Amino acid sequence: MERYGAAICRTPVREAVLRTIRTVLVSFTEIEAGYVFGSFCREDFGDVDVAVLVFGAG
């Protein structure tokens, strides 16, 4: 989650939301990657869609 997507995501509110999501995701060692998508990066948003890639011992 070091790289953010489209430039429209770079507003103070969106940056704060992304920082919070990153803080939570990095606390789980099983999470390999997180991806924010949907209206969050396109327009006014009411929710945030997050996809998570989890590494599990199998």
C-alpha atoms as an extended CHARMM CRD file, in Angstrom:
* protein
*
        58  EXT
         1         1  MET       CA              0.0000000000        0.0000000000        0.0000000000  PROA      1               0.0000000000
         2         2  GLU       CA              2.9180000000        2.3270000000       -0.4740000000  PROA      2               0.0000000000
         3         3  ARG       CA              1.6870000000        3.5380000000       -3.8500000000  PROA      3               0.0000000000
         4         4  TYR       CA             -1.6640000000        5.2290000000       -4.1900000000  PROA      4               0.0000000000
         5         5  GLY       CA             -3.6400000000        5.0660000000       -7.4130000000  PROA      5               0.0000000000
         6         6  ALA       CA             -5.1840000000        7.8900000000       -9.3960000000  PROA      6               0.0000000000
         7         7  ALA       CA             -4.3300000000       11.4890000000       -8.6170000000  PROA      7               0.0000000000
         8         8  ILE       CA             -7.9590000000       12.1730000000       -7.6360000000  PROA      8               0.0000000000
         9         9  CYS       CA             -7.3180000000       10.0280000000       -4.5530000000  PROA      9               0.0000000000
        10        10  ARG       CA             -4.9200000000       12.6440000000       -3.2940000000  PROA      10              0.0000000000
        11        11  THR       CA             -7.1830000000       14.8810000000       -1.2610000000  PROA      11              0.0000000000
        12        12  PRO       CA             -6.6030000000       15.4470000000        2.4660000000  PROA      12              0.0000000000
        13        13  VAL       CA             -9.6350000000       13.3580000000        3.4640000000  PROA      13              0.0000000000
        14        14  ARG       CA             -8.7610000000       10.5020000000        1.1200000000  PROA      14              0.0000000000
        15        15  GLU       CA             -5.1210000000       10.5550000000        2.2210000000  PROA      15              0.0000000000
        16        16  ALA       CA             -6.2370000000       10.3010000000        5.8640000000  PROA      16              0.0000000000
        17        17  VAL       CA             -8.5210000000        7.3670000000        5.0400000000  PROA      17              0.0000000000
        18        18  LEU       CA             -5.7140000000        5.6080000000        3.1430000000  PROA      18              0.0000000000
        19        19  ARG       CA             -3.3090000000        6.1410000000        6.0600000000  PROA      19              0.0000000000
        20        20  THR       CA             -5.8390000000        4.6110000000        8.4460000000  PROA      20              0.0000000000
        21        21  ILE       CA             -6.4160000000        1.6170000000        6.1720000000  PROA      21              0.0000000000
        22        22  ARG       CA             -2.6720000000        1.1090000000        5.7920000000  PROA      22              0.0000000000
        23        23  THR       CA             -2.1250000000        1.3070000000        9.5500000000  PROA      23              0.0000000000
        24        24  VAL       CA             -4.7100000000       -1.3990000000       10.1310000000  PROA      24              0.0000000000
        25        25  LEU       CA             -3.5490000000       -3.6800000000        7.3020000000  PROA      25              0.0000000000
        26        26  VAL       CA              0.1480000000       -3.5970000000        8.2330000000  PROA      26              0.0000000000
        27        27  SER       CA             -0.7060000000       -4.8670000000       11.6930000000  PROA      27              0.0000000000
        28        28  PHE       CA             -1.6420000000       -8.2540000000       10.1930000000  PROA      28              0.0000000000
        29        29  THR       CA              1.3950000000      -10.2870000000        9.1510000000  PROA      29              0.0000000000
        30        30  GLU       CA             -0.7770000000      -12.5220000000        6.9570000000  PROA      30              0.0000000000
        31        31  ILE       CA             -1.7510000000       -9.6570000000        4.6380000000  PROA      31              0.0000000000
        32        32  GLU       CA              0.4440000000       -9.4230000000        1.5600000000  PROA      32              0.0000000000
        33        33  ALA       CA             -1.3240000000       -6.5290000000       -0.1780000000  PROA      33              0.0000000000
        34        34  GLY       CA             -4.3110000000       -4.2460000000        0.0390000000  PROA      34              0.0000000000
        35        35  TYR       CA             -6.0710000000       -2.5150000000       -2.8410000000  PROA      35              0.0000000000
        36        36  VAL       CA             -8.5710000000        0.3390000000       -2.5330000000  PROA      36              0.0000000000
        37        37  PHE       CA            -11.0290000000        0.6460000000       -5.4100000000  PROA      37              0.0000000000
        38        38  GLY       CA            -14.5070000000        1.7700000000       -6.3910000000  PROA      38              0.0000000000
        39        39  SER       CA            -16.0590000000        5.2140000000       -5.9830000000  PROA      39              0.0000000000
        40        40  PHE       CA            -13.4410000000        6.1440000000       -3.3780000000  PROA      40              0.0000000000
        41        41  CYS       CA            -10.9820000000        6.9650000000       -6.1790000000  PROA      41              0.0000000000
        42        42  ARG       CA            -13.5000000000        8.3360000000       -8.6750000000  PROA      42              0.0000000000
        43        43  GLU       CA            -15.9730000000       10.6360000000       -6.9740000000  PROA      43              0.0000000000
        44        44  ASP       CA            -17.6200000000       11.5110000000       -3.7020000000  PROA      44              0.0000000000
        45        45  PHE       CA            -17.7380000000        8.3480000000       -1.6630000000  PROA      45              0.0000000000
        46        46  GLY       CA            -19.9400000000        6.8660000000        1.0070000000  PROA      46              0.0000000000
        47        47  ASP       CA            -17.8990000000        3.7470000000        1.5560000000  PROA      47              0.0000000000
        48        48  VAL       CA            -14.4680000000        2.3490000000        0.8100000000  PROA      48              0.0000000000
        49        49  ASP       CA            -13.9650000000       -0.9130000000       -1.0570000000  PROA      49              0.0000000000
        50        50  VAL       CA            -10.8000000000       -2.7480000000       -0.0320000000  PROA      50              0.0000000000
        51        51  ALA       CA             -9.4730000000       -5.9760000000       -1.5100000000  PROA      51              0.0000000000
        52        52  VAL       CA             -6.9540000000       -7.8790000000        0.5830000000  PROA      52              0.0000000000
        53        53  LEU       CA             -4.4900000000      -10.5520000000       -0.4900000000  PROA      53              0.0000000000
        54        54  VAL       CA             -3.9070000000      -12.9000000000        2.4470000000  PROA      54              0.0000000000
        55        55  PHE       CA             -1.0360000000      -15.3500000000        2.7360000000  PROA      55              0.0000000000
        56        56  GLY       CA             -2.0720000000      -18.4250000000        4.6450000000  PROA      56              0.0000000000
        57        57  ALA       CA             -0.1710000000      -21.4790000000        5.7700000000  PROA      57              0.0000000000
        58        58  GLY       CA             -1.7340000000      -24.3210000000        3.8880000000  PROA      58              0.0000000000
